[in-house]
PDB file of C-alpha atoms in Angstrom:
ATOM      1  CA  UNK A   1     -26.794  -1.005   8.896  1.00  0.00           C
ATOM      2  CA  UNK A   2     -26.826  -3.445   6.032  1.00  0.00           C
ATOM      3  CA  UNK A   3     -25.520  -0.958   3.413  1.00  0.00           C
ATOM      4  CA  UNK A   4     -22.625   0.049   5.861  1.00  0.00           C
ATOM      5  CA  UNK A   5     -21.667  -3.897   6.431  1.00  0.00           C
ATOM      6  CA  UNK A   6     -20.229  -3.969   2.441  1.00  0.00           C
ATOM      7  CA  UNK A   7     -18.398  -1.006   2.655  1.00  0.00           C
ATOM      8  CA  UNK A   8     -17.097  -2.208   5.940  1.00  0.00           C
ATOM      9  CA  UNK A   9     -15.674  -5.248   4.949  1.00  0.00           C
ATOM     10  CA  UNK A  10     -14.235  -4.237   1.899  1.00  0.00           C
ATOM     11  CA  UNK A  11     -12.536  -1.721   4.053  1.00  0.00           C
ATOM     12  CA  UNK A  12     -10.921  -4.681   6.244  1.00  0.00           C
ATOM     13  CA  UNK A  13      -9.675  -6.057   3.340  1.00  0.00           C
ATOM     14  CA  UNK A  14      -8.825  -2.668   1.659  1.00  0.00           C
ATOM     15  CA  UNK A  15      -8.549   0.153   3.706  1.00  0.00           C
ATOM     16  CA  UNK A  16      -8.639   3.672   2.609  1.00  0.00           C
ATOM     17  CA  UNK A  17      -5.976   5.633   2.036  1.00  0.00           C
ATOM     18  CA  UNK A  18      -5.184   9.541   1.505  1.00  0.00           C
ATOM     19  CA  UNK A  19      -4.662  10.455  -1.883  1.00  0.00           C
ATOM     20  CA  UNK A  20      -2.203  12.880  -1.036  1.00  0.00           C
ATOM     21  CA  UNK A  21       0.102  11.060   1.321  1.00  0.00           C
ATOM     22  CA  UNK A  22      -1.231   7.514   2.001  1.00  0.00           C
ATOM     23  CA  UNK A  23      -2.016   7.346   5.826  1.00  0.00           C
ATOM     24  CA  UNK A  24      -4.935   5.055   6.636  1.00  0.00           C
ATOM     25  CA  UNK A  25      -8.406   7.349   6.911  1.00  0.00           C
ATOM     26  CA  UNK A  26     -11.800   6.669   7.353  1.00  0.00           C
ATOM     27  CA  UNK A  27     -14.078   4.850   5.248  1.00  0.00           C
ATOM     28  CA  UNK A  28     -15.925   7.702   3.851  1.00  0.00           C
ATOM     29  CA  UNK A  29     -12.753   9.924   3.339  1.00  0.00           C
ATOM     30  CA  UNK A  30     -10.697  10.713   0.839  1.00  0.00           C
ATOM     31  CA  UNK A  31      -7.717  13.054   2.443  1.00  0.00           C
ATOM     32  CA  UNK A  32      -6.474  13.093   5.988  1.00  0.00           C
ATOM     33  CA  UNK A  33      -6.817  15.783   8.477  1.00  0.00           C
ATOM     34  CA  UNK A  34      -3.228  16.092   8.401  1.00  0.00           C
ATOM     35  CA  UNK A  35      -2.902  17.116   4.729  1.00  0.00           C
ATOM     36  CA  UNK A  36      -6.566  18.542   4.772  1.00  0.00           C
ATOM     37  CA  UNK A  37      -5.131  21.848   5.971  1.00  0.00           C
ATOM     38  CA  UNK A  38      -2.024  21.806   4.331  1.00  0.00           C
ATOM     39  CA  UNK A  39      -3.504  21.530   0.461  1.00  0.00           C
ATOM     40  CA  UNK A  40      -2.786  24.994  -1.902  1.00  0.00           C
ATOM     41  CA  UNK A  41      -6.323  25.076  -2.732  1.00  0.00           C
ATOM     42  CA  UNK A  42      -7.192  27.707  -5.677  1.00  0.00           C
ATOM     43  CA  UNK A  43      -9.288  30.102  -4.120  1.00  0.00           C
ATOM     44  CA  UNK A  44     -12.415  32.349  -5.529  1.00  0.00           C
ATOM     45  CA  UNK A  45     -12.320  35.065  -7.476  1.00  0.00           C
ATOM     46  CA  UNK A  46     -11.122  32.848 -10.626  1.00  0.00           C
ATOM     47  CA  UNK A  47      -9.559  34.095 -13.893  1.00  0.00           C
ATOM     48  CA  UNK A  48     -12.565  32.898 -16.122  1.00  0.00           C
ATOM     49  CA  UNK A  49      -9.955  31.597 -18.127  1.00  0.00           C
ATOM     50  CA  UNK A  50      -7.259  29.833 -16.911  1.00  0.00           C
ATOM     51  CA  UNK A  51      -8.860  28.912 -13.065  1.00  0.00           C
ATOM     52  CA  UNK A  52      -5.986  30.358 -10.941  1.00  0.00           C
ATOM     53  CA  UNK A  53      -6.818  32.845  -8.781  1.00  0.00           C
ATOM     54  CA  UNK A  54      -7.536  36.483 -10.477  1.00  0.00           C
ATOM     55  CA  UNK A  55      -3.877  37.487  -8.564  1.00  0.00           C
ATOM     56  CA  UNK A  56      -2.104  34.765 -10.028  1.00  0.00           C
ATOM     57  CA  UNK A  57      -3.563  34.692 -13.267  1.00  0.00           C
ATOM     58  CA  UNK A  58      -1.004  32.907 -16.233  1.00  0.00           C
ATOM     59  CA  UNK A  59      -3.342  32.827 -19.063  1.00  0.00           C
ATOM     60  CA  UNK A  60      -2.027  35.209 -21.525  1.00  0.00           C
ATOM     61  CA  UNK A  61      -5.287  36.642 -22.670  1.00  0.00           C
ATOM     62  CA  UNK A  62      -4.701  33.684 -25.329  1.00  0.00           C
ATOM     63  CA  UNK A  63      -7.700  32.297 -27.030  1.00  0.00           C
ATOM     64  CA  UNK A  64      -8.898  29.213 -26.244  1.00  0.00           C
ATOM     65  CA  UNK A  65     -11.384  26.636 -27.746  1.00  0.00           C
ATOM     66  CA  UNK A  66     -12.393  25.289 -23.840  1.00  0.00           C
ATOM     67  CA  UNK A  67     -14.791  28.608 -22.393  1.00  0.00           C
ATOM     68  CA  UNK A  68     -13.117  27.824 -18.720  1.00  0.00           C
ATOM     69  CA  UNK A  69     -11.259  25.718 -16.635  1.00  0.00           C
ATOM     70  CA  UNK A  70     -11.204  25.180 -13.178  1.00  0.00           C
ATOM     71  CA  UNK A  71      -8.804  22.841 -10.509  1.00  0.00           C
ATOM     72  CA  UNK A  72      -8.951  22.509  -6.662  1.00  0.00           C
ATOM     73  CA  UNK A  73      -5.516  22.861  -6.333  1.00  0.00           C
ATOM     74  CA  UNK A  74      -1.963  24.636  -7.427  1.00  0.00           C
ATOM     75  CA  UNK A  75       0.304  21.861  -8.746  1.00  0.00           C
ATOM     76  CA  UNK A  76       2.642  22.328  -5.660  1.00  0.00           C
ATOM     77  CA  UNK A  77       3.214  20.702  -2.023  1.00  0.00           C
ATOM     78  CA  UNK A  78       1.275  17.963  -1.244  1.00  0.00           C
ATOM     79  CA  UNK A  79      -1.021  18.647  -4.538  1.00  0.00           C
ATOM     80  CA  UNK A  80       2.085  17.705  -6.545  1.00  0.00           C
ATOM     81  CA  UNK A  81       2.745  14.850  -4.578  1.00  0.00           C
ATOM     82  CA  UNK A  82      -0.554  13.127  -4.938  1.00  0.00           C
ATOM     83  CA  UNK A  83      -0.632  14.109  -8.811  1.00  0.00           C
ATOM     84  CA  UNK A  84       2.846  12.159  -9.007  1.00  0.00           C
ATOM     85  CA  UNK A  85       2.040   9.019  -6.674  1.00  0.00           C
ATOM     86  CA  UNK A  86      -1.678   8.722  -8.956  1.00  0.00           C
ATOM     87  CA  UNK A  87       0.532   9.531 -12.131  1.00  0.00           C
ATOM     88  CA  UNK A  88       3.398   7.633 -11.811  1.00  0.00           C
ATOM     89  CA  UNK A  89       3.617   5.696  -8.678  1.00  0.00           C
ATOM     90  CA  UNK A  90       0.281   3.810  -9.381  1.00  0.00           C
ATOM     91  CA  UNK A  91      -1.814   4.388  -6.156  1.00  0.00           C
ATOM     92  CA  UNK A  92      -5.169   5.028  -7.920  1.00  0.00           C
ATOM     93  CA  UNK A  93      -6.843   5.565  -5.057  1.00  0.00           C
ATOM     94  CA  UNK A  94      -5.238   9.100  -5.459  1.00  0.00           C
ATOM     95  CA  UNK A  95      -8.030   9.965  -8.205  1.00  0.00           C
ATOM     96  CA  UNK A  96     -10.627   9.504  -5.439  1.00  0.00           C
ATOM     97  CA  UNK A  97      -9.424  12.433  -3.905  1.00  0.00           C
ATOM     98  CA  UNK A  98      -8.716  14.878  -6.788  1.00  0.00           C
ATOM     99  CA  UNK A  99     -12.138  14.101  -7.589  1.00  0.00           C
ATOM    100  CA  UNK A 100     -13.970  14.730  -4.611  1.00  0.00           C
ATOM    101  CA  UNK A 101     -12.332  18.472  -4.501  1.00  0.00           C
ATOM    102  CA  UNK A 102     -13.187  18.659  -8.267  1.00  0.00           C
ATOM    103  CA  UNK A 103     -16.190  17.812  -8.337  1.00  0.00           C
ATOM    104  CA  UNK A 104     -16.666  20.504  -4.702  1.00  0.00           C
ATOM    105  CA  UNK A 105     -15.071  23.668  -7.619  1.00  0.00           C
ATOM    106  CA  UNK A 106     -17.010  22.072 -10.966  1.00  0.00           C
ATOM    107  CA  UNK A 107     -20.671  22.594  -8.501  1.00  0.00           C
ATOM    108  CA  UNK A 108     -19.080  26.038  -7.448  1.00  0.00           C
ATOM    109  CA  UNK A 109     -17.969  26.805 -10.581  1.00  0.00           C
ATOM    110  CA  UNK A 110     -20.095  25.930 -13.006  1.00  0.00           C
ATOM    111  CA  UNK A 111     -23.226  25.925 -11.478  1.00  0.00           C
ATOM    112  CA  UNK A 112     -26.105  25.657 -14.060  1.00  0.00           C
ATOM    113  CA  UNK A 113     -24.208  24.162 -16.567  1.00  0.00           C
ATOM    114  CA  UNK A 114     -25.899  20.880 -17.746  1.00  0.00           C
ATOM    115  CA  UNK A 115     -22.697  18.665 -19.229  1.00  0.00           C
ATOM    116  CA  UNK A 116     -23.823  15.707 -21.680  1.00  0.00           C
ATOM    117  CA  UNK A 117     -21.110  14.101 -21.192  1.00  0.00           C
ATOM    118  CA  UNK A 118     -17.290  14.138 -19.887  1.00  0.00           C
ATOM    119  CA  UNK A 119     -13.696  13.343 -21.724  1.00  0.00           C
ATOM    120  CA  UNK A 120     -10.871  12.902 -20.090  1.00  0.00           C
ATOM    121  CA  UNK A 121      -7.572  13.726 -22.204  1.00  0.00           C
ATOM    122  CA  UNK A 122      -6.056  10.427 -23.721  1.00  0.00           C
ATOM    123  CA  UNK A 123      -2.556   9.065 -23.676  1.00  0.00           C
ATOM    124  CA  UNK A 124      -0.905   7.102 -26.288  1.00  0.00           C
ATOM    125  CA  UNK A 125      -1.586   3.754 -26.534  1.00  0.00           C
ATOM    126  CA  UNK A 126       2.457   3.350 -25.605  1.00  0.00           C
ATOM    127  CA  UNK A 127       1.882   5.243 -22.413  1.00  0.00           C
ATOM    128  CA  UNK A 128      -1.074   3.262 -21.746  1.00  0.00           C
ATOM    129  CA  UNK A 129       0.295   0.023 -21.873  1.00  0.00           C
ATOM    130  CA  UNK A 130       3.782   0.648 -20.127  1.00  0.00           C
ATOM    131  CA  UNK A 131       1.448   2.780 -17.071  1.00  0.00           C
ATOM    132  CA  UNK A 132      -1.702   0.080 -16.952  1.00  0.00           C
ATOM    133  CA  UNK A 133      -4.151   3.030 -17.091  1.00  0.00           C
ATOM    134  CA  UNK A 134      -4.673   6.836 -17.762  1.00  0.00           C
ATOM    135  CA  UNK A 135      -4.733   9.071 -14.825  1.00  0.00           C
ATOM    136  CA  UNK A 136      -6.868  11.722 -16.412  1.00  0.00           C
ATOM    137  CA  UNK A 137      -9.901   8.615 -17.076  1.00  0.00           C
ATOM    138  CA  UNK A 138      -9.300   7.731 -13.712  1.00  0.00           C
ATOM    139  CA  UNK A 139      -9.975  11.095 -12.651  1.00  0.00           C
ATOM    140  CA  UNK A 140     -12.838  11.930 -15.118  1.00  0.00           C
ATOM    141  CA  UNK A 141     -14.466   8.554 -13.927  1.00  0.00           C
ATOM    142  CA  UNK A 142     -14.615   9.511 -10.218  1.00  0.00           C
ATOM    143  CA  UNK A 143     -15.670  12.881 -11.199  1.00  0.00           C
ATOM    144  CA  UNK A 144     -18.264  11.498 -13.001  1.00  0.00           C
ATOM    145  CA  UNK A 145     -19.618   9.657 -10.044  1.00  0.00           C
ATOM    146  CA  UNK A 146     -19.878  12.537  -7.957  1.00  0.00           C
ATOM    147  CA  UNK A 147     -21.943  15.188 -10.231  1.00  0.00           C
ATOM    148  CA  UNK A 148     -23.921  12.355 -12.053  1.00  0.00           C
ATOM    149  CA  UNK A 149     -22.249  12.435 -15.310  1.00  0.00           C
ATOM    150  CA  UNK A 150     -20.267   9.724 -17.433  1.00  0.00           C
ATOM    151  CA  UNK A 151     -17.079   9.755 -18.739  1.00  0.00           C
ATOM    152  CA  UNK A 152     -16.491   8.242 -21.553  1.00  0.00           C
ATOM    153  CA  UNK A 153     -12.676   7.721 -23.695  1.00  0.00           C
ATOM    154  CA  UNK A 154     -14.381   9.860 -26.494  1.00  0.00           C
ATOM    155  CA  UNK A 155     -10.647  10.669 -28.084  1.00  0.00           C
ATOM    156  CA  UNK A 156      -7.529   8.904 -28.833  1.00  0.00           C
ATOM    157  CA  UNK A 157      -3.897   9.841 -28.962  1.00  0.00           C
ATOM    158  CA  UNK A 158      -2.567   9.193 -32.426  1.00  0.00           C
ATOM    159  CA  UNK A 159       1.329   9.370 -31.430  1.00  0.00           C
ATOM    160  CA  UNK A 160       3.682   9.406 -28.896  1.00  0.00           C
ATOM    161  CA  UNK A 161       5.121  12.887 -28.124  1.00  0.00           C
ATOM    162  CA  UNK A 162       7.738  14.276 -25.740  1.00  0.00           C
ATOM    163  CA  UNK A 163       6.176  15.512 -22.247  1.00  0.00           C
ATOM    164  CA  UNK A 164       4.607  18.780 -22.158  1.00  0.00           C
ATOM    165  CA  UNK A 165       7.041  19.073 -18.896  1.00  0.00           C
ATOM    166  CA  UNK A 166      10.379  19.378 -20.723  1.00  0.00           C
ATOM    167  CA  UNK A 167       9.332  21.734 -23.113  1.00  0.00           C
ATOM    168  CA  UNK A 168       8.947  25.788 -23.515  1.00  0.00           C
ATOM    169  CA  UNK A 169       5.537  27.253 -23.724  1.00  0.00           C
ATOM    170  CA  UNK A 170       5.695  27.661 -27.779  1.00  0.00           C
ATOM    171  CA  UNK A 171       7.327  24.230 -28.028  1.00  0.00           C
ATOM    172  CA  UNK A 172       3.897  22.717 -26.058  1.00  0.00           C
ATOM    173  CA  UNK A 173       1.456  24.267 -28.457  1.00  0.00           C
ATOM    174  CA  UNK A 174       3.719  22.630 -31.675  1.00  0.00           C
ATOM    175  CA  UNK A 175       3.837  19.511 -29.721  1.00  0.00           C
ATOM    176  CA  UNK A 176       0.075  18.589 -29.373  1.00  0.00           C
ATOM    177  CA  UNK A 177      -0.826  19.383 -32.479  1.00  0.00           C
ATOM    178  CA  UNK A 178      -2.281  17.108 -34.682  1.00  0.00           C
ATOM    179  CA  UNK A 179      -2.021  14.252 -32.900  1.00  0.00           C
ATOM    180  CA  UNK A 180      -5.632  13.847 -31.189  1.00  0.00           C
ATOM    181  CA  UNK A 181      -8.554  12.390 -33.265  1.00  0.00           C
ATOM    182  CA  UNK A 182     -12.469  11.307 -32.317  1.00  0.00           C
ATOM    183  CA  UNK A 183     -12.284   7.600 -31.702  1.00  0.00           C
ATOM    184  CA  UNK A 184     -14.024   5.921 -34.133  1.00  0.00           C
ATOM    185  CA  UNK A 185     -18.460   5.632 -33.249  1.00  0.00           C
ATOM    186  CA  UNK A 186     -17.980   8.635 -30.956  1.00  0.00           C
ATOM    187  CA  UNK A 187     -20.732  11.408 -31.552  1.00  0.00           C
ATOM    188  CA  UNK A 188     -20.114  14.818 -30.221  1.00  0.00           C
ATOM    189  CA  UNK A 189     -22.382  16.726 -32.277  1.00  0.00           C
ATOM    190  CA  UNK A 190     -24.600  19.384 -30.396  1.00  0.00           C
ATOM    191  CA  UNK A 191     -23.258  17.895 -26.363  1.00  0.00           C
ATOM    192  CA  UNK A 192     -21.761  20.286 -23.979  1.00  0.00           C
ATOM    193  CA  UNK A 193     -19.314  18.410 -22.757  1.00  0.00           C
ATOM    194  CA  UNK A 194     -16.379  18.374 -19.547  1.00  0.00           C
ATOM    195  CA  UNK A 195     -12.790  17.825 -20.506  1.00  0.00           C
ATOM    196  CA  UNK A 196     -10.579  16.467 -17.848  1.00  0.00           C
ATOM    197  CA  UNK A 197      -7.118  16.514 -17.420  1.00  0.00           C
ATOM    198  CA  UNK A 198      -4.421  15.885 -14.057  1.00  0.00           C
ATOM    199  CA  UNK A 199      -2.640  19.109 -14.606  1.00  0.00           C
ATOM    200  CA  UNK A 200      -2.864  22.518 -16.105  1.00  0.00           C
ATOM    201  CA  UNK A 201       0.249  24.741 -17.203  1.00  0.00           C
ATOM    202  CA  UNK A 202      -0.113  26.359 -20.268  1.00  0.00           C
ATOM    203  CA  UNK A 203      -3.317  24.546 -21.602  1.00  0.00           C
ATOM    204  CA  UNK A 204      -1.714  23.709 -24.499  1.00  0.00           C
ATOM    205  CA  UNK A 205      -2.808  20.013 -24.631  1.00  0.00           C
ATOM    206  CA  UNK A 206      -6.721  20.908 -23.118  1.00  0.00           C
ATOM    207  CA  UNK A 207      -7.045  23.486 -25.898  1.00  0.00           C
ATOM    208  CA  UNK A 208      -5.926  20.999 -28.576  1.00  0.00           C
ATOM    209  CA  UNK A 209      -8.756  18.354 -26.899  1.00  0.00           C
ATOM    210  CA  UNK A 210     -11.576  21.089 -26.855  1.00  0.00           C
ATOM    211  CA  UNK A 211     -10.419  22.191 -30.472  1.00  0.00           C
ATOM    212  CA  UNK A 212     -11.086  18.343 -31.802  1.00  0.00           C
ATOM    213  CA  UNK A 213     -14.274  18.500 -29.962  1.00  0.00           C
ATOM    214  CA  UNK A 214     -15.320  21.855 -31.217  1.00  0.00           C
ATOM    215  CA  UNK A 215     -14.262  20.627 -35.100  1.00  0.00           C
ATOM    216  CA  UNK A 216     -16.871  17.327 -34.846  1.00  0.00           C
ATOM    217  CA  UNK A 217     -19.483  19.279 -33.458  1.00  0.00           C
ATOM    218  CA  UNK A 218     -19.553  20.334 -29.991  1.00  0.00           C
ATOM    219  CA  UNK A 219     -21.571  22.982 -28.692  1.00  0.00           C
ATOM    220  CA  UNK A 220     -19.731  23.459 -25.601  1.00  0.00           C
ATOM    221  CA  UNK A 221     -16.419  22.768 -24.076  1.00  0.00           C
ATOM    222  CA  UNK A 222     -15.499  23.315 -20.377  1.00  0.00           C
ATOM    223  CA  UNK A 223     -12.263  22.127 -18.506  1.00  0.00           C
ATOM    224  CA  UNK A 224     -11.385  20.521 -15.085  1.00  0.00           C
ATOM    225  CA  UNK A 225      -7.982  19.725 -13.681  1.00  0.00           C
ATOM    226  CA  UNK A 226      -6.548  17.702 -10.572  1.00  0.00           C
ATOM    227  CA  UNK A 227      -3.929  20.560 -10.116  1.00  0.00           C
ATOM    228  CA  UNK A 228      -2.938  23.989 -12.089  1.00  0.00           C
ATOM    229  CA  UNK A 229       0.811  24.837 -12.066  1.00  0.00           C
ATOM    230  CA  UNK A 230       2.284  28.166 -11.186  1.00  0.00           C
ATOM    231  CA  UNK A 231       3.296  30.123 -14.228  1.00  0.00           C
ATOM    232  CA  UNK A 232       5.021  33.698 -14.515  1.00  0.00           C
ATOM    233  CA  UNK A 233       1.872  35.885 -13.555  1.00  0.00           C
ATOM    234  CA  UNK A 234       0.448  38.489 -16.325  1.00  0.00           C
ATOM    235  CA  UNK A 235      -0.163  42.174 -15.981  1.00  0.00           C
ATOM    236  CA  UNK A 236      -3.672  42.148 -15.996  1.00  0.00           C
ATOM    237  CA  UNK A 237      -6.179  39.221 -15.655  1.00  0.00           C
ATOM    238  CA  UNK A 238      -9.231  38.769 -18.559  1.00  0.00           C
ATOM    239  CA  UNK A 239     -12.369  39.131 -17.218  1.00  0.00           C
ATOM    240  CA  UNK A 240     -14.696  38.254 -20.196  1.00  0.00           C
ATOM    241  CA  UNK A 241     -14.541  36.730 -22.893  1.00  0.00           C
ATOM    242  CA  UNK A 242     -11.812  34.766 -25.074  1.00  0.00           C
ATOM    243  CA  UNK A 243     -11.418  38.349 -27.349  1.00  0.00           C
ATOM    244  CA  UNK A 244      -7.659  38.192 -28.315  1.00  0.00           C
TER     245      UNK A 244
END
């Protein structure tokens, strides 16, 4: 009774609220029943690659420095809407609830895997500023809580650049490039480590992340996103390894 009184109190003063469309919910939720049903929840059997779902698979057979990535959702519906109200409306409270369904796929998912450590993907310092925080920390943070791993701001973002949104899928991978770095004091060397991101589309920007990670030393790279878009759907889906 005397842990609940806290919890309870704080809740008087502020209530919870779902992520996804910001009715009032219980104290230990996250998402209303309303929207609970209504999510486009990425389904097993995953592309090993890209996370979708084998029939829906976008990722190209292109190679990629992360070994997987995983996300809850499709960025659609009412996933879209709570990545844009976390994103750029400011309810924060919105990363509570991508992270209790990521955290629900990384345990599925990735089951076994011991992760030293986990990154989310930086924004410029610009971006940080103008926004008060970055969404993907936020997210990484709250992850973090739930499978008993830290996240720490282990890169930077050396420049502005445009978003990945208004660009072609060639224009994204020119776009990242080069402009991620270590941040200075930050040891990588020999960790297996979890980068995570808000959205997925062509993994231009997670790739560029795991390939900074890979270059100072990291053993391992996985991948974990709030919600993966819906891209033109390949011929065949991989089902090994990262071969071409």
């Amino acid at each position: 009774m005397k842990t609940m009184l806290p919890r309870r109190i704080g809740a008087w003063f502020f209530p919870r609220r779902c992520g996804f469309c910001g009715r009032l919910v219980k104290i230990d939720e996250t998402v209303c029943g309303e929207c609970k049903g209504e999510l486009p929840r990425v389904l097993p059997p995953l592309c090993p690659l890209c996370g979708r779902e084998k029939g829906r698979c976008a990722c190209r057979a292109h190679r990629r420095h992360f070994l997987r990535c995983v996300s809850p959702f499709y960025y659609e519906g009412l996933a879209r809407k709570g990545i844009l109200r976390l994103k750029l409306y400011g309810k924060t409270y919105a990363a509570e609830a991508f992270a209790e369904a990521m955290a629900q796929t990384v345990k599925r998912e990735y089951a076994g895997v011991v992760f030293d450590g986990i990154v989310p993907v930086p924004v410029s310092r610009r971006t940080q500023k103008a926004r008060g925080y970055n969404q993907s920390f936020l997210l990484a943070s709250a992850l973090g809580a739930r499978i008993g791993c830290q996240a720490e701001e282990t890169l930077a973002k050396l420049v502005e650049t445009p978003a990945q949104r208004e660009l072609s899928a060639l224009e994204r991978s020119g776009n990242v490039m080069g402009v991620f770095d270590l941040r200075s004091g930050c040891c990588v060397t020999g960790k297996t480590l979890l980068l995570v991101d808000d959205i997925l589309t062509t993994g231009a920007t997670l790739d560029e992340c795991a390939k900074i990670l890979k270059i100072y030393g990291a053993a391992e790279v996985y991948a974990a996103v709030g919600a993966a878009a819906m891209l033109e759907k390949t011929t065949a889906c991989q089902t090994g390894e990262n071969t071409v």
